[in-house]
mmCIF file with all atom_site columns, C-alpha atoms in Angstrom:
data_model
loop_
_atom_site.group_PDB
_atom_site.id
_atom_site.type_symbol
_atom_site.label_atom_id
_atom_site.label_alt_id
_atom_site.label_comp_id
_atom_site.label_asym_id
_atom_site.label_entity_id
_atom_site.label_seq_id
_atom_site.pdbx_PDB_ins_code
_atom_site.Cartn_x
_atom_site.Cartn_y
_atom_site.Cartn_z
_atom_site.occupancy
_atom_site.B_iso_or_equiv
_atom_site.pdbx_formal_charge
_atom_site.auth_seq_id
_atom_site.auth_comp_id
_atom_site.auth_asym_id
_atom_site.auth_atom_id
_atom_site.pdbx_PDB_model_num
ATOM 1   C CA . MET A 1 1   ? 198.060 145.567 131.532 1.00 46.00 ? 201 MET A CA 1
ATOM 2   C CA . ASP A 1 2   ? 195.945 145.712 128.386 1.00 52.00 ? 202 ASP A CA 1
ATOM 3   C CA . ASP A 1 3   ? 198.215 147.199 125.665 1.00 56.00 ? 203 ASP A CA 1
ATOM 4   C CA . SER A 1 4   ? 195.235 147.666 123.340 1.00 58.00 ? 204 SER A CA 1
ATOM 5   C CA . LEU A 1 5   ? 194.164 150.666 125.458 1.00 69.00 ? 205 LEU A CA 1
ATOM 6   C CA . VAL A 1 6   ? 197.315 152.644 124.580 1.00 81.00 ? 206 VAL A CA 1
ATOM 7   C CA . THR A 1 7   ? 196.605 155.451 122.114 1.00 84.00 ? 207 THR A CA 1
ATOM 8   C CA . VAL A 1 8   ? 199.394 156.759 119.899 1.00 84.00 ? 208 VAL A CA 1
ATOM 9   C CA . ALA A 1 9   ? 199.451 160.324 118.572 1.00 83.00 ? 209 ALA A CA 1
ATOM 10  C CA . GLY A 1 10  ? 201.935 161.581 115.998 1.00 80.00 ? 210 GLY A CA 1
ATOM 11  C CA . LEU A 1 11  ? 201.921 158.764 113.438 1.00 83.00 ? 211 LEU A CA 1
ATOM 12  C CA . CYS A 1 12  ? 202.196 159.987 109.860 1.00 83.00 ? 212 CYS A CA 1
ATOM 13  C CA . ASP A 1 13  ? 199.865 159.472 106.952 1.00 80.00 ? 213 ASP A CA 1
ATOM 14  C CA . ILE A 1 14  ? 202.021 157.325 104.667 1.00 76.00 ? 214 ILE A CA 1
ATOM 15  C CA . ARG A 1 15  ? 200.198 158.727 101.638 1.00 73.00 ? 215 ARG A CA 1
ATOM 16  C CA . GLY A 1 16  ? 202.039 162.011 102.349 1.00 72.00 ? 216 GLY A CA 1
ATOM 17  C CA . ILE A 1 17  ? 205.423 160.451 101.530 1.00 73.00 ? 217 ILE A CA 1
ATOM 18  C CA . ASN A 1 18  ? 206.151 160.288 97.796  1.00 73.00 ? 218 ASN A CA 1
ATOM 19  C CA . PHE A 1 19  ? 209.022 158.543 96.079  1.00 70.00 ? 219 PHE A CA 1
ATOM 20  C CA . THR A 1 20  ? 209.904 159.758 92.588  1.00 68.00 ? 220 THR A CA 1
ATOM 21  C CA . LYS A 1 21  ? 212.716 157.846 90.946  1.00 60.00 ? 221 LYS A CA 1
ATOM 22  C CA . GLY A 1 22  ? 215.871 159.927 90.966  1.00 56.00 ? 222 GLY A CA 1
ATOM 23  C CA . VAL A 1 23  ? 214.293 163.029 92.526  1.00 60.00 ? 223 VAL A CA 1
ATOM 24  C CA . ASP A 1 24  ? 213.368 162.292 96.119  1.00 63.00 ? 224 ASP A CA 1
ATOM 25  C CA . ASN A 1 25  ? 214.045 158.577 96.382  1.00 77.00 ? 225 ASN A CA 1
ATOM 26  C CA . PHE A 1 26  ? 216.722 159.123 99.043  1.00 89.00 ? 226 PHE A CA 1
ATOM 27  C CA . TRP A 1 27  ? 215.604 157.608 102.335 1.00 90.00 ? 227 TRP A CA 1
ATOM 28  C CA . THR A 1 28  ? 216.397 155.396 105.266 1.00 93.00 ? 228 THR A CA 1
ATOM 29  C CA . GLN A 1 29  ? 214.346 153.706 107.923 1.00 93.00 ? 229 GLN A CA 1
ATOM 30  C CA . ILE A 1 30  ? 215.526 153.406 111.525 1.00 96.00 ? 230 ILE A CA 1
ATOM 31  C CA . SER A 1 31  ? 214.284 151.762 114.687 1.00 97.00 ? 231 SER A CA 1
ATOM 32  C CA . ILE A 1 32  ? 214.926 153.735 117.861 1.00 96.00 ? 232 ILE A CA 1
ATOM 33  C CA . GLN A 1 33  ? 214.702 151.635 121.020 1.00 96.00 ? 233 GLN A CA 1
ATOM 34  C CA . GLU A 1 34  ? 214.988 153.036 124.499 1.00 95.00 ? 234 GLU A CA 1
ATOM 35  C CA . ASN A 1 35  ? 214.291 152.077 128.088 1.00 97.00 ? 235 ASN A CA 1
ATOM 36  C CA . LEU A 1 36  ? 212.735 155.176 129.652 1.00 96.00 ? 236 LEU A CA 1
ATOM 37  C CA . ASN A 1 37  ? 212.771 155.761 133.408 1.00 97.00 ? 237 ASN A CA 1
ATOM 38  C CA . ILE A 1 38  ? 209.939 157.668 135.046 1.00 96.00 ? 238 ILE A CA 1
ATOM 39  C CA . PRO A 1 39  ? 211.413 160.618 137.005 1.00 95.00 ? 239 PRO A CA 1
ATOM 40  C CA . ASP A 1 40  ? 211.524 160.165 140.791 1.00 94.00 ? 240 ASP A CA 1
ATOM 41  C CA . ILE A 1 41  ? 209.158 163.114 141.333 1.00 94.00 ? 241 ILE A CA 1
ATOM 42  C CA . LYS A 1 42  ? 206.430 161.288 139.363 1.00 94.00 ? 242 LYS A CA 1
ATOM 43  C CA . PRO A 1 43  ? 204.315 158.447 140.780 1.00 94.00 ? 243 PRO A CA 1
ATOM 44  C CA . GLU A 1 44  ? 204.777 154.881 139.603 1.00 94.00 ? 244 GLU A CA 1
ATOM 45  C CA . ILE A 1 45  ? 202.894 153.506 136.579 1.00 94.00 ? 245 ILE A CA 1
ATOM 46  C CA . GLU A 1 46  ? 199.911 151.220 136.887 1.00 93.00 ? 246 GLU A CA 1
ATOM 47  C CA . GLN A 1 47  ? 198.915 151.374 133.223 1.00 93.00 ? 247 GLN A CA 1
ATOM 48  C CA . ILE A 1 48  ? 200.118 153.312 130.177 1.00 94.00 ? 248 ILE A CA 1
ATOM 49  C CA . THR A 1 49  ? 197.244 155.083 128.423 1.00 93.00 ? 249 THR A CA 1
ATOM 50  C CA . GLY A 1 50  ? 198.947 156.929 125.579 1.00 92.00 ? 250 GLY A CA 1
ATOM 51  C CA . VAL A 1 51  ? 202.054 158.224 123.906 1.00 95.00 ? 251 VAL A CA 1
ATOM 52  C CA . ASN A 1 52  ? 202.502 161.388 121.863 1.00 93.00 ? 252 ASN A CA 1
ATOM 53  C CA . VAL A 1 53  ? 205.578 161.537 119.630 1.00 93.00 ? 253 VAL A CA 1
ATOM 54  C CA . ALA A 1 54  ? 207.062 164.293 117.477 1.00 94.00 ? 254 ALA A CA 1
ATOM 55  C CA . VAL A 1 55  ? 210.327 164.450 115.517 1.00 95.00 ? 255 VAL A CA 1
ATOM 56  C CA . ARG A 1 56  ? 212.654 167.432 115.549 1.00 97.00 ? 256 ARG A CA 1
ATOM 57  C CA . ILE A 1 57  ? 215.515 167.594 113.017 1.00 97.00 ? 257 ILE A CA 1
ATOM 58  C CA . ILE A 1 58  ? 218.467 169.415 114.567 1.00 97.00 ? 258 ILE A CA 1
ATOM 59  C CA . ARG A 1 59  ? 221.189 169.143 111.950 1.00 97.00 ? 259 ARG A CA 1
ATOM 60  C CA . LYS A 1 60  ? 221.916 167.702 108.535 1.00 96.00 ? 260 LYS A CA 1
ATOM 61  C CA . LYS A 1 61  ? 225.235 167.555 106.726 1.00 96.00 ? 261 LYS A CA 1
ATOM 62  C CA . VAL A 1 62  ? 226.508 165.913 103.535 1.00 95.00 ? 262 VAL A CA 1
ATOM 63  C CA . ILE A 1 63  ? 229.816 164.072 103.935 1.00 95.00 ? 263 ILE A CA 1
ATOM 64  C CA . VAL A 1 64  ? 232.225 162.376 101.535 1.00 94.00 ? 264 VAL A CA 1
ATOM 65  C CA . THR A 1 65  ? 232.463 158.590 101.932 1.00 92.00 ? 265 THR A CA 1
ATOM 66  C CA . PRO A 1 66  ? 234.105 155.682 100.119 1.00 90.00 ? 266 PRO A CA 1
ATOM 67  C CA . SER A 1 67  ? 232.438 154.739 96.836  1.00 89.00 ? 267 SER A CA 1
ATOM 68  C CA . THR A 1 68  ? 231.624 151.290 95.471  1.00 85.00 ? 268 THR A CA 1
ATOM 69  C CA . ASP A 1 69  ? 230.557 152.757 92.106  1.00 72.00 ? 269 ASP A CA 1
ATOM 70  C CA . SER A 1 70  ? 228.458 150.122 90.333  1.00 75.00 ? 270 SER A CA 1
ATOM 71  C CA . CYS A 1 71  ? 229.367 147.161 92.554  1.00 79.00 ? 271 CYS A CA 1
ATOM 72  C CA . PRO A 1 72  ? 226.701 146.631 95.237  1.00 80.00 ? 272 PRO A CA 1
ATOM 73  C CA . ASN A 1 73  ? 227.232 144.400 98.255  1.00 80.00 ? 273 ASN A CA 1
ATOM 74  C CA . PHE A 1 74  ? 225.165 141.254 98.828  1.00 82.00 ? 274 PHE A CA 1
ATOM 75  C CA . GLU A 1 75  ? 222.333 143.330 100.351 1.00 79.00 ? 275 GLU A CA 1
ATOM 76  C CA . GLY A 1 76  ? 222.159 145.348 97.130  1.00 78.00 ? 276 GLY A CA 1
ATOM 77  C CA . LYS A 1 77  ? 223.576 148.492 98.717  1.00 81.00 ? 277 LYS A CA 1
ATOM 78  C CA . LEU A 1 78  ? 225.782 150.897 96.806  1.00 83.00 ? 278 LEU A CA 1
ATOM 79  C CA . LEU A 1 79  ? 228.099 153.514 98.255  1.00 87.00 ? 279 LEU A CA 1
ATOM 80  C CA . THR A 1 80  ? 227.969 156.607 96.053  1.00 87.00 ? 280 THR A CA 1
ATOM 81  C CA . GLY A 1 81  ? 230.669 158.644 97.756  1.00 89.00 ? 281 GLY A CA 1
ATOM 82  C CA . ARG A 1 82  ? 228.122 160.835 99.587  1.00 93.00 ? 282 ARG A CA 1
ATOM 83  C CA . LYS A 1 83  ? 225.979 160.410 102.689 1.00 94.00 ? 283 LYS A CA 1
ATOM 84  C CA . LEU A 1 84  ? 223.600 162.833 104.336 1.00 96.00 ? 284 LEU A CA 1
ATOM 85  C CA . ILE A 1 85  ? 223.982 162.690 108.119 1.00 97.00 ? 285 ILE A CA 1
ATOM 86  C CA . VAL A 1 86  ? 220.703 163.490 109.891 1.00 98.00 ? 286 VAL A CA 1
ATOM 87  C CA . GLU A 1 87  ? 220.645 164.282 113.612 1.00 98.00 ? 287 GLU A CA 1
ATOM 88  C CA . GLY A 1 88  ? 217.456 164.815 115.519 1.00 97.00 ? 288 GLY A CA 1
ATOM 89  C CA . GLU A 1 89  ? 215.351 164.200 118.587 1.00 97.00 ? 289 GLU A CA 1
ATOM 90  C CA . LEU A 1 90  ? 212.257 162.198 119.351 1.00 95.00 ? 290 LEU A CA 1
ATOM 91  C CA . CYS A 1 91  ? 210.096 164.267 121.684 1.00 95.00 ? 291 CYS A CA 1
ATOM 92  C CA . GLN A 1 92  ? 207.755 161.948 123.562 1.00 95.00 ? 292 GLN A CA 1
ATOM 93  C CA . THR A 1 93  ? 205.114 162.316 126.214 1.00 95.00 ? 293 THR A CA 1
ATOM 94  C CA . ILE A 1 94  ? 203.888 159.129 127.877 1.00 95.00 ? 294 ILE A CA 1
ATOM 95  C CA . SER A 1 95  ? 200.543 159.372 129.675 1.00 94.00 ? 295 SER A CA 1
ATOM 96  C CA . TYR A 1 96  ? 199.711 156.851 132.355 1.00 94.00 ? 296 TYR A CA 1
ATOM 97  C CA . ILE A 1 97  ? 197.422 155.994 135.231 1.00 92.00 ? 297 ILE A CA 1
ATOM 98  C CA . ALA A 1 98  ? 199.365 156.239 138.479 1.00 91.00 ? 298 ALA A CA 1
ATOM 99  C CA . ALA A 1 99  ? 199.642 153.284 140.837 1.00 85.00 ? 299 ALA A CA 1
ATOM 100 C CA . ARG A 1 100 ? 197.722 155.085 143.589 1.00 83.00 ? 300 ARG A CA 1
ATOM 101 C CA . CYS A 1 101 ? 194.302 154.543 145.157 1.00 80.00 ? 301 CYS A CA 1
ATOM 102 C CA . GLU A 1 102 ? 192.777 157.581 143.414 1.00 80.00 ? 302 GLU A CA 1
ATOM 103 C CA . GLN A 1 103 ? 194.494 156.574 140.089 1.00 75.00 ? 303 GLN A CA 1
ATOM 104 C CA . PRO A 1 104 ? 195.217 160.064 138.760 1.00 89.00 ? 304 PRO A CA 1
ATOM 105 C CA . VAL A 1 105 ? 196.507 160.462 135.210 1.00 92.00 ? 305 VAL A CA 1
ATOM 106 C CA . HIS A 1 106 ? 200.108 161.639 134.915 1.00 93.00 ? 306 HIS A CA 1
ATOM 107 C CA . SER A 1 107 ? 202.565 162.127 132.097 1.00 95.00 ? 307 SER A CA 1
ATOM 108 C CA . ALA A 1 108 ? 206.312 162.062 131.659 1.00 96.00 ? 308 ALA A CA 1
ATOM 109 C CA . ARG A 1 109 ? 208.256 163.784 128.889 1.00 97.00 ? 309 ARG A CA 1
ATOM 110 C CA . PHE A 1 110 ? 211.353 162.392 127.217 1.00 97.00 ? 310 PHE A CA 1
ATOM 111 C CA . VAL A 1 111 ? 213.741 163.693 124.556 1.00 97.00 ? 311 VAL A CA 1
ATOM 112 C CA . ILE A 1 112 ? 215.656 160.921 122.789 1.00 96.00 ? 312 ILE A CA 1
ATOM 113 C CA . PRO A 1 113 ? 218.491 161.895 120.426 1.00 97.00 ? 313 PRO A CA 1
ATOM 114 C CA . PHE A 1 114 ? 219.084 159.953 117.211 1.00 97.00 ? 314 PHE A CA 1
ATOM 115 C CA . SER A 1 115 ? 221.479 159.986 114.295 1.00 97.00 ? 315 SER A CA 1
ATOM 116 C CA . ALA A 1 116 ? 221.050 158.348 110.900 1.00 97.00 ? 316 ALA A CA 1
ATOM 117 C CA . PHE A 1 117 ? 222.530 158.500 107.439 1.00 95.00 ? 317 PHE A CA 1
ATOM 118 C CA . ILE A 1 118 ? 221.009 158.469 103.979 1.00 94.00 ? 318 ILE A CA 1
ATOM 119 C CA . VAL A 1 119 ? 223.077 157.423 100.961 1.00 92.00 ? 319 VAL A CA 1
ATOM 120 C CA . ILE A 1 120 ? 222.693 160.126 98.282  1.00 91.00 ? 320 ILE A CA 1
ATOM 121 C CA . PRO A 1 121 ? 224.203 160.524 94.792  1.00 89.00 ? 321 PRO A CA 1
ATOM 122 C CA . LYS A 1 122 ? 227.277 162.654 94.095  1.00 88.00 ? 322 LYS A CA 1
ATOM 123 C CA . SER A 1 123 ? 225.102 165.137 92.205  1.00 84.00 ? 323 SER A CA 1
ATOM 124 C CA . VAL A 1 124 ? 221.394 165.984 92.265  1.00 85.00 ? 324 VAL A CA 1
ATOM 125 C CA . ARG A 1 125 ? 219.035 168.137 90.208  1.00 79.00 ? 325 ARG A CA 1
ATOM 126 C CA . VAL A 1 126 ? 217.773 171.236 92.022  1.00 79.00 ? 326 VAL A CA 1
ATOM 127 C CA . TRP A 1 127 ? 215.949 174.436 91.168  1.00 68.00 ? 327 TRP A CA 1
ATOM 128 C CA . TYR A 1 128 ? 218.405 177.331 91.452  1.00 63.00 ? 328 TYR A CA 1
ATOM 129 C CA . LYS A 1 129 ? 218.434 180.848 89.991  1.00 65.00 ? 329 LYS A CA 1
ATOM 130 C CA . GLU A 1 130 ? 215.168 180.260 88.094  1.00 71.00 ? 330 GLU A CA 1
ATOM 131 C CA . ASP A 1 131 ? 216.441 177.127 86.362  1.00 73.00 ? 331 ASP A CA 1
ATOM 132 C CA . ASP A 1 132 ? 216.998 173.408 86.904  1.00 76.00 ? 332 ASP A CA 1
ATOM 133 C CA . HIS A 1 133 ? 220.681 172.541 87.601  1.00 75.00 ? 333 HIS A CA 1
ATOM 134 C CA . GLU A 1 134 ? 222.797 169.474 88.291  1.00 83.00 ? 334 GLU A CA 1
ATOM 135 C CA . VAL A 1 135 ? 224.646 170.313 91.534  1.00 84.00 ? 335 VAL A CA 1
ATOM 136 C CA . ASP A 1 136 ? 227.224 168.447 93.624  1.00 86.00 ? 336 ASP A CA 1
ATOM 137 C CA . SER A 1 137 ? 225.304 167.073 96.605  1.00 87.00 ? 337 SER A CA 1
ATOM 138 C CA . LEU A 1 138 ? 227.977 168.574 98.895  1.00 90.00 ? 338 LEU A CA 1
ATOM 139 C CA . HIS A 1 139 ? 226.525 171.966 97.888  1.00 87.00 ? 339 HIS A CA 1
ATOM 140 C CA . THR A 1 140 ? 222.853 171.044 98.112  1.00 88.00 ? 340 THR A CA 1
ATOM 141 C CA . ILE A 1 141 ? 220.324 171.955 100.768 1.00 88.00 ? 341 ILE A CA 1
ATOM 142 C CA . PHE A 1 142 ? 218.068 169.023 101.619 1.00 92.00 ? 342 PHE A CA 1
ATOM 143 C CA . GLN A 1 143 ? 214.645 169.039 103.223 1.00 91.00 ? 343 GLN A CA 1
ATOM 144 C CA . ILE A 1 144 ? 214.113 166.110 105.600 1.00 93.00 ? 344 ILE A CA 1
ATOM 145 C CA . ASN A 1 145 ? 210.623 164.610 105.585 1.00 91.00 ? 345 ASN A CA 1
ATOM 146 C CA . THR A 1 146 ? 209.853 162.420 108.583 1.00 92.00 ? 346 THR A CA 1
ATOM 147 C CA . CYS A 1 147 ? 207.278 159.689 108.931 1.00 91.00 ? 347 CYS A CA 1
ATOM 148 C CA . LEU A 1 148 ? 206.620 158.017 112.282 1.00 92.00 ? 348 LEU A CA 1
ATOM 149 C CA . GLU A 1 149 ? 205.438 154.620 111.080 1.00 91.00 ? 349 GLU A CA 1
ATOM 150 C CA . ASP A 1 150 ? 204.893 152.863 114.398 1.00 91.00 ? 350 ASP A CA 1
ATOM 151 C CA . VAL A 1 151 ? 205.354 153.334 118.138 1.00 92.00 ? 351 VAL A CA 1
ATOM 152 C CA . PHE A 1 152 ? 205.419 150.480 120.636 1.00 93.00 ? 352 PHE A CA 1
ATOM 153 C CA . VAL A 1 153 ? 205.468 151.125 124.393 1.00 94.00 ? 353 VAL A CA 1
ATOM 154 C CA . LYS A 1 154 ? 205.347 148.610 127.215 1.00 94.00 ? 354 LYS A CA 1
ATOM 155 C CA . LYS A 1 155 ? 205.630 148.944 130.972 1.00 95.00 ? 355 LYS A CA 1
ATOM 156 C CA . ILE A 1 156 ? 208.610 146.910 132.179 1.00 96.00 ? 356 ILE A CA 1
ATOM 157 C CA . THR A 1 157 ? 208.438 147.905 135.856 1.00 96.00 ? 357 THR A CA 1
ATOM 158 C CA . PRO A 1 158 ? 206.369 150.553 137.654 1.00 95.00 ? 358 PRO A CA 1
ATOM 159 C CA . ARG A 1 159 ? 209.205 153.023 136.918 1.00 96.00 ? 359 ARG A CA 1
ATOM 160 C CA . GLU A 1 160 ? 210.508 151.789 133.538 1.00 97.00 ? 360 GLU A CA 1
ATOM 161 C CA . VAL A 1 161 ? 208.981 151.773 130.040 1.00 96.00 ? 361 VAL A CA 1
ATOM 162 C CA . PHE A 1 162 ? 210.336 150.106 126.904 1.00 96.00 ? 362 PHE A CA 1
ATOM 163 C CA . ASP A 1 163 ? 209.821 152.247 123.816 1.00 95.00 ? 363 ASP A CA 1
ATOM 164 C CA . ASN A 1 164 ? 210.438 151.397 120.136 1.00 95.00 ? 364 ASN A CA 1
ATOM 165 C CA . VAL A 1 165 ? 209.806 153.907 117.336 1.00 95.00 ? 365 VAL A CA 1
ATOM 166 C CA . MET A 1 166 ? 209.965 153.102 113.597 1.00 95.00 ? 366 MET A CA 1
ATOM 167 C CA . LEU A 1 167 ? 210.997 156.244 111.743 1.00 94.00 ? 367 LEU A CA 1
ATOM 168 C CA . LEU A 1 168 ? 211.309 156.876 108.003 1.00 93.00 ? 368 LEU A CA 1
ATOM 169 C CA . LEU A 1 169 ? 213.595 159.751 106.982 1.00 94.00 ? 369 LEU A CA 1
ATOM 170 C CA . GLN A 1 170 ? 213.395 161.074 103.419 1.00 92.00 ? 370 GLN A CA 1
ATOM 171 C CA . ALA A 1 171 ? 215.862 163.592 101.953 1.00 92.00 ? 371 ALA A CA 1
ATOM 172 C CA . VAL A 1 172 ? 214.536 165.864 99.220  1.00 89.00 ? 372 VAL A CA 1
ATOM 173 C CA . PRO A 1 173 ? 217.034 168.151 97.432  1.00 88.00 ? 373 PRO A CA 1
ATOM 174 C CA . VAL A 1 174 ? 215.629 171.682 97.574  1.00 86.00 ? 374 VAL A CA 1
ATOM 175 C CA . THR A 1 175 ? 218.215 174.124 96.272  1.00 80.00 ? 375 THR A CA 1
ATOM 176 C CA . ALA A 1 176 ? 221.923 174.789 95.885  1.00 76.00 ? 376 ALA A CA 1
ATOM 177 C CA . ASP A 1 177 ? 223.821 176.206 98.837  1.00 72.00 ? 377 ASP A CA 1
ATOM 178 C CA . ILE A 1 178 ? 224.721 179.635 97.400  1.00 62.00 ? 378 ILE A CA 1
ATOM 179 C CA . CYS A 1 179 ? 227.559 180.051 99.901  1.00 64.00 ? 379 CYS A CA 1
ATOM 180 C CA . HIS A 1 180 ? 229.391 177.236 98.097  1.00 53.00 ? 380 HIS A CA 1
ATOM 181 C CA . ASP A 1 181 ? 228.006 177.661 94.590  1.00 46.00 ? 381 ASP A CA 1
ATOM 182 C CA . GLU A 1 182 ? 229.356 181.159 93.949  1.00 48.00 ? 382 GLU A CA 1
ATOM 183 C CA . GLY A 1 183 ? 232.997 181.038 93.121  1.00 45.00 ? 383 GLY A CA 1
#
C-alpha cells in the first residue's frame, strides 16, 4: 500500500491559533491512538484513500487540584490548583478502495471519545458587565479552540486500521459564569 496516496481533510491552519502571554496561553497537546475495526457489513480494505476528521467538544469543567505554587517539577510543570477538564469526540470517516474485483470506494465512520486536561491559573481576566475583571477560574466560561495538527492512518489487516491523531486544545477565558458570580 502506498501511504502517500492518503488524503487528510480537517487539519487546521496553525496560523489561526494565537498565544498571548497570560491571556490565552492555556493549552495542551494530546495524541489519540486507536485501532479501528471495519464493520462486518462493509467490505475489506485493499487501500486507504483518505480520512476526514472533525473534533466535537462535549463538556468542559474547571476542577480544584493540588497546587505546587512556584515549585515546578523537573519537566518544568507547575500545578496551579486548577485544571480545565475537556471531554470530546473525534469524528472520523475513512475512505478506502474495497478488496473486490470491481474495487468500489467505501467509507467507514468512527467516533472516538477523548478526555484531556489543561492547567489554568486560579484567576483569569475576562470581560464581564462591560468591564475587564479578575475572576476565579472556577467561575469562568472557557472557549476551547481545537487544532488537528496531524493524522496518521495505516491498514494493519484488511479489517483493521491504526489511527493516530495529534490534537492541540487551547482554552480561552471568555466571560464569568453569572450563575456563580452573583451572590
